[in-house]
XYZ file of C-alpha atoms in Angstrom:
765
model
C -12.080 55.948 6.759
C -10.697 54.844 10.269
C -10.732 56.477 13.514
C -8.932 56.714 16.936
C -10.012 54.241 19.583
C -12.284 56.094 22.299
C -12.677 59.128 20.029
C -15.852 60.514 18.664
C -16.543 60.846 14.988
C -15.340 64.324 14.804
C -13.228 66.408 12.303
C -9.619 65.707 12.837
C -10.191 62.456 14.709
C -10.290 60.324 11.569
C -8.418 59.765 8.301
C -8.537 58.207 5.038
C -6.993 55.062 4.170
C -4.848 55.931 0.835
C -4.065 52.139 0.119
C -7.692 51.141 -0.220
C -8.832 50.727 -3.793
C -12.231 48.826 -3.489
C -15.076 50.669 -2.075
C -18.211 48.426 -2.522
C -21.456 49.075 -0.802
C -22.272 46.980 2.286
C -25.316 44.734 2.525
C -27.911 46.472 5.082
C -30.483 43.581 4.858
C -30.060 40.017 5.679
C -32.072 36.609 5.918
C -31.296 34.804 9.048
C -33.183 31.663 10.181
C -36.104 32.592 7.929
C -36.456 36.069 9.278
C -36.017 39.071 7.186
C -33.967 41.722 9.399
C -31.370 44.597 9.322
C -27.921 43.803 9.237
C -25.988 46.005 11.589
C -23.057 43.587 11.937
C -19.737 45.454 10.880
C -17.303 43.172 9.119
C -13.606 43.658 10.473
C -11.365 45.970 8.355
C -8.379 44.708 6.519
C -5.002 44.925 8.231
C -1.524 44.504 7.508
C 0.227 41.321 8.620
C 3.520 43.012 9.669
C 2.378 46.520 10.271
C 1.933 48.500 13.420
C -1.765 47.602 13.719
C -1.957 45.573 16.917
C -5.728 44.989 17.372
C -7.966 43.890 14.499
C -10.950 45.764 16.174
C -9.014 48.973 16.673
C -7.420 51.631 14.164
C -3.542 52.230 14.397
C -1.813 53.759 17.152
C -1.622 57.640 17.509
C 2.211 57.674 16.561
C 1.077 56.885 12.776
C -1.243 59.976 12.807
C 1.676 62.431 13.353
C 3.641 61.206 10.348
C 4.033 63.715 7.789
C 4.040 60.981 4.982
C 1.029 59.214 3.385
C 0.520 55.643 4.539
C 2.652 53.353 2.369
C 0.824 50.837 0.073
C 1.036 47.499 1.280
C -0.906 44.166 1.055
C -3.791 44.017 3.468
C -5.513 40.880 4.753
C -8.410 39.964 6.896
C -7.887 39.809 10.525
C -8.659 36.046 10.612
C -5.902 35.487 8.133
C -3.367 37.925 9.053
C -3.329 37.174 12.588
C -4.023 33.329 12.059
C -2.821 31.318 15.002
C -1.362 34.151 16.904
C -2.124 34.404 20.617
C -0.957 36.727 23.314
C -0.015 34.980 26.603
C -0.018 36.683 30.079
C 0.620 35.342 33.507
C -1.499 36.835 36.001
C -3.096 35.880 39.521
C -5.845 36.793 41.771
C -6.504 36.407 45.672
C -9.271 34.412 46.767
C -10.568 35.076 50.174
C -11.043 32.263 52.748
C -13.628 32.294 55.466
C -13.432 28.682 56.815
C -9.367 28.443 57.559
C -8.472 30.721 60.533
C -4.858 30.921 59.732
C -4.845 31.699 55.909
C -7.056 34.678 55.180
C -6.695 34.188 51.221
C -4.978 32.057 48.757
C -3.172 32.887 45.553
C -4.420 31.362 42.370
C -2.223 31.765 39.333
C -3.811 31.789 35.933
C -2.962 32.197 32.162
C -4.819 34.918 30.183
C -4.915 34.238 26.385
C -5.795 36.699 23.800
C -6.585 35.642 20.293
C -5.562 38.360 17.584
C -7.777 36.798 14.928
C -11.189 37.539 16.310
C -10.130 39.701 19.816
C -11.414 36.600 22.204
C -9.838 35.983 25.405
C -9.691 32.727 27.459
C -8.675 32.328 31.017
C -7.090 28.911 32.421
C -5.713 28.016 35.698
C -2.726 25.282 35.487
C -3.585 22.381 37.742
C -1.752 21.932 40.992
C -1.287 18.378 42.606
C -3.356 18.071 46.012
C -4.754 21.520 45.773
C -8.355 20.545 46.671
C -9.995 22.916 44.284
C -11.260 22.338 40.697
C -8.889 23.753 38.281
C -8.588 24.202 34.452
C -10.554 26.564 32.160
C -12.053 29.498 34.444
C -13.476 31.474 31.473
C -14.247 30.168 28.152
C -13.125 31.793 24.975
C -15.280 34.899 24.300
C -15.167 38.502 23.715
C -15.008 40.212 27.261
C -16.849 43.364 27.905
C -15.106 45.824 30.094
C -16.012 47.071 33.600
C -18.729 49.650 34.042
C -19.349 52.489 33.124
C -17.531 51.168 29.765
C -19.224 48.011 29.560
C -20.328 48.403 26.066
C -16.932 48.215 24.801
C -14.706 45.081 24.774
C -11.355 44.411 26.385
C -8.609 44.988 23.856
C -4.850 44.457 23.772
C -4.445 48.249 24.973
C -6.058 47.068 28.336
C -3.650 44.103 28.828
C 0.025 44.766 29.856
C 2.363 43.813 32.524
C 1.789 45.208 36.133
C -1.666 46.223 35.610
C -5.137 45.012 36.713
C -7.826 43.728 34.506
C -11.514 43.058 35.622
C -13.053 39.871 34.124
C -16.613 39.289 35.394
C -16.319 40.679 38.809
C -12.962 39.178 39.524
C -9.663 41.293 39.373
C -6.595 39.836 37.829
C -3.156 41.203 38.234
C -0.878 40.701 35.402
C 2.652 39.742 36.318
C 4.332 38.690 33.132
C 4.039 37.562 29.432
C 5.759 35.381 27.105
C 8.540 36.380 24.356
C 6.055 36.432 21.560
C 3.583 38.824 23.446
C 6.441 41.116 24.443
C 7.693 41.418 20.927
C 4.504 41.843 19.399
C 3.267 44.737 21.932
C 6.607 46.532 21.242
C 6.339 46.356 17.473
C 2.952 47.877 18.110
C 4.419 50.766 19.875
C 3.333 49.735 23.483
C 5.917 49.699 26.157
C 5.899 46.259 28.250
C 7.344 46.561 31.748
C 9.601 43.777 33.171
C 8.078 40.954 34.718
C 6.925 41.244 38.478
C 7.260 38.420 41.200
C 4.209 36.853 42.104
C 3.279 36.618 45.980
C 3.458 33.368 47.746
C 0.335 31.250 48.408
C -0.421 31.071 52.152
C -2.107 27.655 51.784
C 0.709 26.222 49.922
C 2.986 27.192 52.681
C 0.846 25.662 55.364
C 0.639 22.374 53.328
C 4.395 22.212 53.283
C 4.924 22.747 57.046
C 2.127 19.959 57.708
C 4.203 17.628 55.481
C 7.471 18.416 57.324
C 5.696 17.512 60.696
C 4.313 14.182 59.382
C 7.643 13.043 58.226
C 9.073 13.956 61.717
C 12.852 13.952 62.408
C 15.020 12.464 59.917
C 17.658 11.706 62.358
C 15.626 9.000 64.100
C 15.935 5.451 63.499
C 12.277 4.838 62.546
C 11.674 4.262 59.184
C 8.813 6.410 57.408
C 5.702 4.496 56.991
C 4.833 3.371 53.469
C 1.238 3.520 52.063
C -0.421 0.344 51.260
C -1.511 1.615 48.001
C 1.946 2.747 46.915
C 3.010 -0.665 45.755
C -0.098 -0.882 43.603
C 0.558 2.541 41.909
C 4.329 1.713 41.266
C 4.154 -1.936 39.832
C 0.699 -1.745 38.198
C 0.472 -4.088 35.187
C 4.209 -5.346 35.784
C 4.343 -9.142 35.723
C 7.131 -11.590 35.850
C 6.802 -14.500 33.665
C 8.477 -17.900 34.138
C 8.035 -21.094 32.224
C 8.205 -24.348 34.140
C 6.817 -27.935 34.417
C 5.318 -30.200 36.823
C 6.265 -33.871 36.309
C 3.273 -35.767 36.979
C 4.281 -39.149 38.053
C 0.744 -40.649 38.418
C -0.265 -43.826 36.441
C -1.270 -41.563 33.394
C 0.563 -38.549 33.999
C 3.046 -36.966 32.007
C 5.043 -33.576 31.929
C 3.032 -30.571 32.124
C 4.178 -27.458 30.772
C 3.253 -24.350 32.620
C 3.560 -20.552 32.689
C 4.042 -18.919 36.071
C 3.004 -15.254 36.521
C 4.231 -13.244 39.488
C 2.180 -9.850 39.760
C 4.412 -7.198 41.353
C 1.365 -5.057 42.398
C 0.157 -7.259 45.048
C 2.517 -10.129 45.224
C 0.209 -12.716 43.867
C 1.004 -15.750 41.717
C -1.236 -17.691 39.045
C -0.222 -20.533 36.946
C -1.589 -21.607 33.633
C -0.971 -24.701 31.645
C -0.026 -24.849 28.014
C -1.858 -27.708 26.330
C 0.264 -29.188 23.469
C -1.296 -30.113 20.191
C -3.246 -33.122 19.782
C -2.875 -33.897 23.621
C -6.532 -34.689 24.191
C -6.974 -32.269 26.914
C -9.635 -29.664 26.848
C -11.171 -26.979 29.002
C -9.838 -24.111 30.952
C -5.985 -23.779 31.242
C -5.983 -22.578 34.846
C -3.469 -24.488 36.865
C -3.516 -22.134 39.929
C -5.963 -19.421 40.575
C -4.376 -16.035 41.210
C -3.664 -15.410 44.851
C -0.586 -15.436 47.302
C 1.007 -18.725 47.475
C 2.218 -20.133 50.788
C 5.689 -21.644 51.081
C 4.622 -24.749 53.470
C 1.721 -27.070 52.722
C 0.918 -29.745 54.986
C -2.636 -30.736 54.016
C -5.894 -28.971 53.985
C -6.881 -27.563 57.576
C -9.982 -29.133 59.442
C -13.051 -27.070 59.892
C -12.511 -24.571 62.594
C -8.769 -24.892 62.656
C -8.077 -21.650 61.134
C -9.918 -18.653 63.026
C -9.542 -15.093 63.140
C -8.651 -14.837 66.789
C -7.476 -17.410 69.642
C -9.495 -18.380 72.587
C -7.724 -19.017 75.820
C -10.715 -20.504 77.740
C -14.440 -20.849 77.712
C -16.513 -20.856 80.825
C -20.168 -22.017 81.022
C -22.136 -25.126 80.801
C -24.855 -24.166 78.040
C -24.672 -22.114 74.981
C -26.559 -19.278 76.470
C -24.212 -18.620 79.609
C -21.069 -18.854 77.659
C -18.100 -16.697 78.756
C -14.590 -16.804 76.916
C -11.462 -14.915 77.017
C -9.629 -13.833 73.737
C -5.689 -13.708 73.263
C -5.160 -10.485 72.078
C -1.446 -11.392 71.174
C -2.683 -14.314 69.164
C 0.192 -16.392 70.877
C -0.564 -19.761 69.405
C -1.010 -18.367 65.613
C 1.414 -19.335 63.235
C 2.931 -16.977 60.728
C 2.372 -18.038 57.106
C 5.006 -17.050 54.754
C 4.364 -16.587 51.002
C 6.570 -16.570 48.001
C 7.941 -13.376 47.010
C 10.147 -12.254 43.915
C 13.245 -13.085 45.975
C 12.344 -16.755 46.027
C 11.663 -17.074 42.084
C 14.621 -17.823 39.833
C 15.498 -20.065 37.153
C 15.856 -23.569 38.667
C 13.725 -23.083 41.926
C 11.258 -25.505 43.060
C 7.903 -24.119 44.044
C 5.461 -26.080 46.507
C 2.275 -25.358 44.756
C 0.054 -27.126 47.538
C 2.063 -30.298 47.365
C 2.878 -30.281 43.580
C 6.541 -29.578 42.818
C 6.927 -26.805 39.993
C 10.226 -26.421 38.659
C 11.223 -22.966 36.741
C 13.113 -23.463 33.545
C 13.170 -19.796 31.909
C 11.692 -16.358 31.910
C 11.114 -13.584 29.527
C 13.275 -10.298 28.544
C 11.236 -8.070 31.010
C 11.804 -10.496 34.001
C 15.605 -10.598 33.026
C 15.758 -6.954 33.175
C 14.054 -6.689 36.393
C 16.120 -9.224 38.157
C 19.352 -7.698 36.487
C 18.590 -4.332 37.831
C 17.288 -5.039 41.201
C 19.342 -8.188 42.331
C 22.185 -7.859 40.045
C 21.751 -11.424 38.533
C 23.274 -11.798 35.048
C 22.870 -15.455 34.143
C 19.548 -16.534 32.823
C 20.389 -19.888 31.142
C 17.253 -22.011 30.502
C 17.054 -25.431 31.761
C 15.836 -28.360 29.591
C 12.223 -29.949 30.201
C 12.507 -33.755 30.541
C 10.744 -36.128 28.185
C 8.696 -39.086 29.168
C 10.433 -42.251 27.841
C 7.113 -43.911 27.232
C 6.025 -41.285 24.662
C 7.035 -42.205 21.127
C 8.016 -39.024 19.087
C 6.751 -38.412 15.556
C 8.488 -37.328 12.532
C 7.653 -34.499 10.364
C 5.838 -36.448 7.845
C 3.501 -38.043 10.657
C 4.780 -41.448 10.422
C 5.949 -42.890 13.809
C 9.318 -43.753 14.525
C 8.269 -47.373 15.301
C 8.339 -50.021 12.710
C 5.318 -50.523 10.627
C 4.082 -53.724 8.863
C 4.960 -54.168 5.294
C 2.800 -52.979 2.565
C -0.133 -55.438 1.551
C -0.792 -54.041 -1.923
C -4.231 -52.308 -1.261
C -4.287 -48.553 -1.636
C -1.223 -46.406 -1.526
C 1.693 -46.604 0.855
C 0.365 -43.317 2.731
C -3.026 -44.922 3.182
C -1.454 -47.937 4.766
C 0.839 -45.936 6.928
C -2.298 -43.817 8.025
C -4.129 -47.111 9.209
C -1.190 -48.326 11.066
C -0.818 -45.108 13.080
C -3.978 -43.682 14.091
C -7.464 -45.425 14.587
C -9.304 -42.951 12.686
C -7.125 -42.554 9.543
C -7.205 -39.432 7.543
C -6.571 -39.053 3.942
C -2.845 -37.980 3.180
C -2.520 -34.198 2.605
C -1.174 -32.896 -0.686
C 1.444 -30.134 -0.885
C -0.888 -27.304 -1.664
C 2.109 -24.674 -1.988
C 3.428 -26.883 -4.774
C 0.079 -27.256 -6.278
C -0.520 -23.880 -6.478
C 2.720 -22.915 -7.824
C 2.906 -25.598 -10.560
C -0.759 -25.791 -11.420
C -0.963 -26.275 -15.307
C 2.768 -26.756 -15.659
C 2.883 -30.083 -17.929
C 6.239 -31.646 -19.314
C 5.435 -33.607 -22.506
C 7.768 -35.858 -23.971
C 7.568 -37.852 -27.129
C 8.362 -41.708 -26.757
C 8.824 -44.917 -28.670
C 7.803 -48.379 -27.112
C 10.668 -50.906 -27.345
C 9.426 -54.460 -27.639
C 10.405 -57.602 -29.409
C 7.279 -57.243 -31.496
C 7.889 -55.403 -34.564
C 4.493 -53.633 -34.703
C 5.045 -52.067 -31.486
C 8.113 -50.379 -32.409
C 6.248 -48.169 -34.746
C 3.723 -46.839 -32.054
C 3.946 -43.374 -30.810
C 3.426 -42.105 -27.256
C 3.142 -38.812 -25.367
C 4.526 -38.977 -21.695
C 3.013 -36.099 -19.737
C 4.562 -35.280 -16.281
C 2.671 -33.012 -13.994
C 4.814 -30.806 -11.851
C 2.023 -29.926 -9.405
C 1.778 -33.473 -7.873
C 4.709 -35.540 -9.702
C 2.277 -37.790 -11.546
C 2.646 -39.456 -15.124
C 0.032 -39.930 -17.873
C 0.797 -41.737 -21.201
C -1.301 -41.334 -24.205
C -0.742 -43.006 -27.586
C -1.220 -41.138 -30.678
C -3.774 -42.905 -33.209
C -2.518 -43.886 -36.693
C -4.634 -45.100 -39.609
C -4.506 -48.623 -40.289
C -1.980 -49.370 -37.597
C -4.265 -51.792 -35.776
C -3.850 -50.033 -32.319
C -6.421 -47.676 -30.766
C -5.171 -44.377 -29.700
C -6.001 -42.866 -26.461
C -4.955 -43.295 -22.770
C -2.291 -45.794 -22.263
C -1.612 -45.191 -18.565
C -3.894 -43.448 -16.264
C -2.551 -40.406 -14.457
C -0.662 -41.838 -11.246
C 2.788 -41.784 -9.490
C 5.055 -44.242 -10.780
C 7.730 -45.913 -8.796
C 11.213 -46.446 -9.784
C 11.893 -50.177 -10.920
C 13.719 -52.528 -8.838
C 12.385 -51.687 -5.498
C 10.752 -53.930 -2.954
C 7.029 -52.899 -2.991
C 5.862 -55.046 -0.105
C 8.064 -53.405 2.465
C 7.448 -50.960 5.321
C 9.241 -48.007 3.748
C 7.889 -45.967 1.259
C 9.074 -46.301 -2.544
C 11.007 -43.760 -4.294
C 8.923 -42.369 -7.403
C 10.057 -40.808 -10.903
C 10.934 -37.182 -10.770
C 10.922 -34.324 -13.373
C 14.757 -34.825 -13.852
C 14.496 -38.388 -14.705
C 12.928 -37.484 -17.889
C 15.128 -35.938 -21.013
C 15.640 -36.715 -24.500
C 17.688 -39.972 -25.196
C 16.536 -41.623 -21.713
C 15.356 -45.249 -21.735
C 12.997 -45.805 -18.624
C 10.547 -48.840 -17.592
C 7.296 -47.457 -16.659
C 4.776 -50.232 -15.455
C 6.805 -53.100 -16.997
C 6.862 -51.283 -20.356
C 10.229 -49.642 -21.868
C 10.065 -46.411 -23.472
C 12.734 -44.412 -25.229
C 12.267 -40.563 -25.208
C 12.915 -39.200 -28.580
C 11.675 -35.565 -28.654
C 10.014 -32.875 -26.175
C 7.915 -30.019 -26.822
C 8.843 -26.295 -26.946
C 7.474 -25.632 -23.328
C 9.362 -28.484 -21.803
C 12.506 -27.393 -23.392
C 12.111 -23.875 -22.473
C 11.214 -24.833 -18.888
C 14.128 -27.185 -18.390
C 16.632 -24.497 -19.798
C 15.150 -21.809 -17.382
C 15.737 -24.222 -14.377
C 19.336 -25.394 -14.891
C 19.735 -26.284 -11.235
C 16.912 -28.792 -11.407
C 17.780 -30.255 -14.779
C 21.573 -30.781 -15.347
C 20.949 -31.931 -18.950
C 19.810 -28.203 -19.575
C 22.651 -26.405 -18.027
C 24.618 -24.934 -20.579
C 27.543 -24.030 -18.480
C 28.361 -27.491 -17.315
C 27.704 -28.695 -20.888
C 30.174 -26.287 -22.446
C 32.816 -27.124 -19.765
C 32.382 -30.846 -20.453
C 32.892 -29.900 -24.324
C 35.834 -27.514 -23.542
C 37.871 -30.162 -21.682
C 37.198 -32.747 -24.350
C 38.147 -30.432 -27.456
C 40.947 -28.572 -25.781
C 43.659 -31.123 -26.908
C 42.577 -31.376 -30.514
C 41.038 -27.891 -30.931
C 41.966 -27.322 -34.578
C 41.039 -30.699 -35.827
C 37.640 -30.233 -34.336
C 37.190 -26.956 -36.066
C 38.217 -28.515 -39.392
C 35.705 -31.395 -39.057
C 32.980 -28.951 -38.326
C 33.949 -26.718 -41.439
C 36.372 -28.624 -43.833
C 36.912 -25.615 -45.919
C 38.242 -23.894 -42.995
C 36.296 -20.617 -43.703
C 35.499 -18.955 -40.421
C 34.098 -15.589 -41.002
C 31.991 -13.181 -38.882
C 28.991 -15.193 -39.286
C 29.565 -19.096 -39.736
C 26.965 -21.609 -39.321
C 26.771 -25.321 -39.293
C 24.019 -27.795 -39.181
C 22.640 -29.754 -36.296
C 23.723 -33.248 -37.615
C 27.278 -32.017 -38.255
C 27.882 -30.551 -34.821
C 26.255 -33.536 -33.302
C 28.345 -36.065 -35.088
C 31.423 -34.091 -34.268
C 30.808 -33.855 -30.652
C 30.060 -37.531 -30.453
C 33.523 -38.303 -32.013
C 35.121 -36.744 -28.966
C 32.729 -37.704 -26.251
C 30.670 -40.819 -25.940
C 27.015 -41.175 -25.686
C 27.235 -41.741 -21.919
C 29.190 -38.498 -21.578
C 27.347 -36.405 -23.902
C 23.564 -37.127 -24.017
C 21.357 -36.224 -26.652
C 19.441 -33.718 -24.517
C 22.701 -31.838 -24.006
C 23.320 -31.772 -27.637
C 19.959 -30.396 -28.199
C 20.500 -27.646 -25.218
C 23.794 -26.575 -27.123
C 22.178 -26.400 -30.535
C 19.096 -24.327 -29.098
C 21.455 -21.971 -27.299
C 23.593 -21.135 -30.306
C 20.707 -21.210 -32.819
C 21.231 -19.253 -35.972
C 17.509 -19.572 -37.076
C 15.415 -16.471 -37.367
C 11.749 -16.294 -37.029
C 9.982 -16.106 -40.334
C 8.249 -12.643 -40.920
C 4.640 -12.354 -40.466
C 2.530 -13.218 -43.469
C -0.358 -10.254 -43.568
C -1.710 -8.987 -46.649
C -2.878 -5.349 -46.515
C -5.769 -5.529 -48.970
C -6.975 -8.605 -46.985
C -6.967 -6.946 -43.710
C -8.375 -3.645 -45.319
C -11.249 -5.584 -46.619
C -11.810 -7.421 -43.130
C -11.884 -3.960 -41.582
C -14.294 -2.607 -44.003
C -16.538 -5.598 -43.678
C -16.675 -5.078 -39.872
C -17.744 -1.340 -40.570
C -20.487 -2.503 -42.814
C -21.897 -4.806 -40.251
C -22.020 -2.036 -37.590
C -23.339 0.491 -40.102
C -20.487 2.755 -38.979
C -20.218 6.135 -40.752
C -18.093 8.429 -38.742
C -15.263 9.512 -41.012
C -15.813 13.101 -39.960
C -15.641 12.264 -36.238
C -12.534 10.431 -37.003
C -11.066 13.575 -38.692
C -11.989 15.638 -35.747
C -10.613 13.366 -33.383
C -7.189 13.363 -35.137
C -7.327 17.254 -35.401
C -7.731 17.296 -31.646
C -4.921 15.055 -30.785
C -2.704 16.464 -33.423
C -3.051 20.223 -33.561
C 0.070 20.986 -35.348
C -1.153 18.550 -38.182
C 2.138 16.588 -38.291
C 2.188 13.871 -41.000
C 3.220 11.098 -38.610
C 1.798 10.195 -35.191
C 2.543 7.391 -32.473
C 1.082 4.223 -32.184
C -0.609 5.022 -28.862
C -2.396 7.981 -30.430
C -3.666 5.557 -32.969
C -5.038 3.257 -30.558
C -6.686 5.856 -28.672
C -8.257 7.434 -31.812
C -9.735 3.894 -32.834
C -11.106 3.393 -29.186
C -12.458 7.170 -28.836
C -14.303 6.830 -32.222
C -15.784 3.558 -31.193
C -14.778 1.544 -34.503
C -16.282 -2.045 -34.330
C -12.790 -3.681 -34.254
C -11.760 -6.628 -32.126
C -8.119 -6.653 -30.387
C -6.857 -9.054 -32.899
C -8.099 -6.883 -35.900
C -6.662 -3.891 -34.298
C -3.300 -5.453 -34.096
C -3.450 -6.649 -37.699
C -4.434 -3.093 -38.880
C -1.430 -1.493 -36.980
C 0.820 -4.196 -38.507
C 0.109 -3.266 -42.176
C -0.099 0.599 -41.780
C 2.863 2.509 -43.416
C 5.421 3.997 -41.018
C 8.581 6.164 -40.981
C 12.142 5.554 -39.550
C 10.982 6.448 -35.868
C 8.183 3.602 -36.038
C 5.355 6.394 -36.315
C 2.228 5.755 -38.357
C 1.369 7.987 -41.418
C -1.940 10.090 -40.740
C -2.842 10.078 -44.497
C -2.598 6.519 -44.834
C -4.496 5.751 -41.646
C -7.398 7.873 -42.856
C -7.415 6.439 -46.311
C -7.445 3.096 -44.788
C -11.089 3.370 -43.351
C -12.338 5.670 -46.477
C -15.034 3.438 -48.175
C -16.371 6.439 -50.358
C -13.352 6.915 -52.561
C -11.468 3.772 -52.402
C -13.335 0.418 -51.539
C -11.881 -2.984 -51.781
C -13.756 -5.989 -52.922
C -15.707 -7.894 -50.231
C -14.429 -11.131 -48.797
C -16.098 -14.088 -47.022
C -16.584 -13.899 -43.304
C -13.651 -15.509 -41.509
C -12.122 -16.106 -38.156
C -9.958 -12.943 -37.594
C -8.069 -14.397 -34.615
C -6.536 -17.186 -36.506
C -7.255 -16.958 -40.297
C -6.684 -13.408 -41.180
C -3.017 -13.222 -40.105
C -1.762 -16.483 -39.128
C 0.507 -16.186 -36.223
C 2.399 -19.495 -35.816
C 4.895 -19.921 -33.177
C 8.528 -20.435 -34.021
C 9.106 -24.024 -33.107
C 12.099 -25.121 -35.404
C 14.896 -23.677 -33.295
C 18.386 -25.520 -33.250
C 18.490 -26.992 -36.802
C 21.181 -24.138 -37.717
C 23.907 -23.526 -35.365
C 25.974 -20.479 -35.182
C 29.597 -21.663 -35.124
C 31.167 -18.344 -34.601
C 29.298 -17.693 -31.453
C 29.974 -21.313 -30.413
C 33.576 -20.955 -30.873
C 33.734 -17.661 -28.925
C 32.007 -19.214 -25.913
C 34.404 -21.980 -25.929
C 37.191 -19.617 -25.582
C 39.839 -21.936 -26.547
C 41.291 -19.835 -29.348
C 41.854 -16.903 -26.993
C 43.686 -19.244 -24.739
C 45.763 -20.293 -27.414
C 46.692 -16.669 -28.407
C 47.617 -15.969 -24.954
C 49.749 -18.779 -24.832
C 51.541 -18.301 -27.974
C 52.368 -14.439 -26.923
């Protein structure tokens, strides 16, 4: 039931809301802060967001009561939700009486009245006016404001706020002069007429302030300039600094070129200078070269005590210190005016006299350039070079001095000897940590034979390991029974220099690099001659993946070399590889056949053995052997693990499968099987899980059969014989890497890559 505002609860002054469907009984008792009390608070009724109801605390306007039709059924919301973030804004003013100003009886203060529709609260704020001399801001905090007596039991609503009306708020009368567009539209939609905005009266105190300001400025036609406030420069240029780079060439006995940073503060025309200490200069302490202050242009020496005084005395009369009479000079006739540096005197190339030291400016920053470009129109800001002392020896990037070092004496390494010659306190040479972290664990291993005049040495096998992290070598000898040689370390890990260099010179020697090792290379390592005959799989793959570092593994360059050599006699080359001439869709040749044929066209110096290996590996026709994994053996290992763990969760396994497969499909994906094994907590290792998934039956979509999966773990009906415990990771299903690559070459692919046959066809056509 709803009623009109201000009307009593009488018949005819109330109506029923036909759209209301819920009629709950309200709570009459409440528990507040530990006290049981009667709840007499009335919750706000629901309102229509876009309806004609304007005030959430009041019923609809009377225009709705005169309608012959029943209220339409619309969605109603609470006021705090229907009118969320909706505020009515009114412009108002009030006159405040002045008793201390005789020529202004009152002053007009303009305010803004905000009415929040969500809860009927109000707020009054006064916009701040510069130099008004009164505290401004929030005059009335947000709250529900009662009306003036005698209706002080009610609160101000939107029906009390309108343009060209007076509203009393706490013993102060405000006259509303206007409102914003949203307020006007909202009140018009609610059926309230809003008059046009009224003009606000002028403030007498503001007019007086304006007239006094015109009097202070005086007549603009006079030649006298307006007086500038002393604090105006600070307010305008605060925190604006002009930065210049410069140097001071100290020509004393132990002096050098001092790099400086000159800062000019526009707020008070002061200058400070800081020194930039270079690395390893030996200087420490504060970097202040000149304390902040005004810098005089002329400097003739420190003044004597009493030479600079605040006033000038013309004469002194009297004999003793008691009866002394003097006459001061009010005009300061003998005082000399001191000129200081300003922003006009600072520019690139200028020389500043810093108390007898000549500081030369060489450059400036971007802000300084824009400042001089806007104020003085300077466009060129070319930096000047800083001179270098001739007696300072420059150092190279590696830390070695450019001066000539004594020759190496054989003690330690060359880097240690250089450190002893450069500094008095030598430091150990630093390693390349980026390279160390990048190639840590990367080792290139090559199989080698020892070339020697002794016959027994030719049968010895060696493994040369090259560490990419620090370019070091290590040689191991593989042991053989009844050979007469002990296997083990043949050469300790160290960097090996290239042969034929003068080791006792002042320059560093060159060492073996990674690209110096390849199959077929004969090299001298510590006065021993080795011939590389093989390389492991990792080494070959690494070299093939980095063809820019290893030219012997660059398939493009190798095939281009073969193409140029084979093109003149292409058909004869094909017949040598395949004497029968049978070139089908898939033709293969052996490694030895292709190697002998290529060497007949290219010499061993032009086509290395490693390059032939690269070609055969690239066009390899070998296939990896299928994994040999016995189903019964894997099932026996799985059941053995289940027996060890005393697992008996077949019913739980069936429930889990029913949950993830509600449609009872005969096949499920591999991911669902993995989640089932993990969810039912089967005691299987990762290697055993992979072996189980490998032997389960699958369909054409690579899905696993559910019936076979359940029968695999059913030990009641179908149990396999037990097996002895074994290493599941290595012995159950051996997973040997595919190493024999390149023994069989896809000759059809090789010819297609050459492309000579296509060139011949295009030439004939």
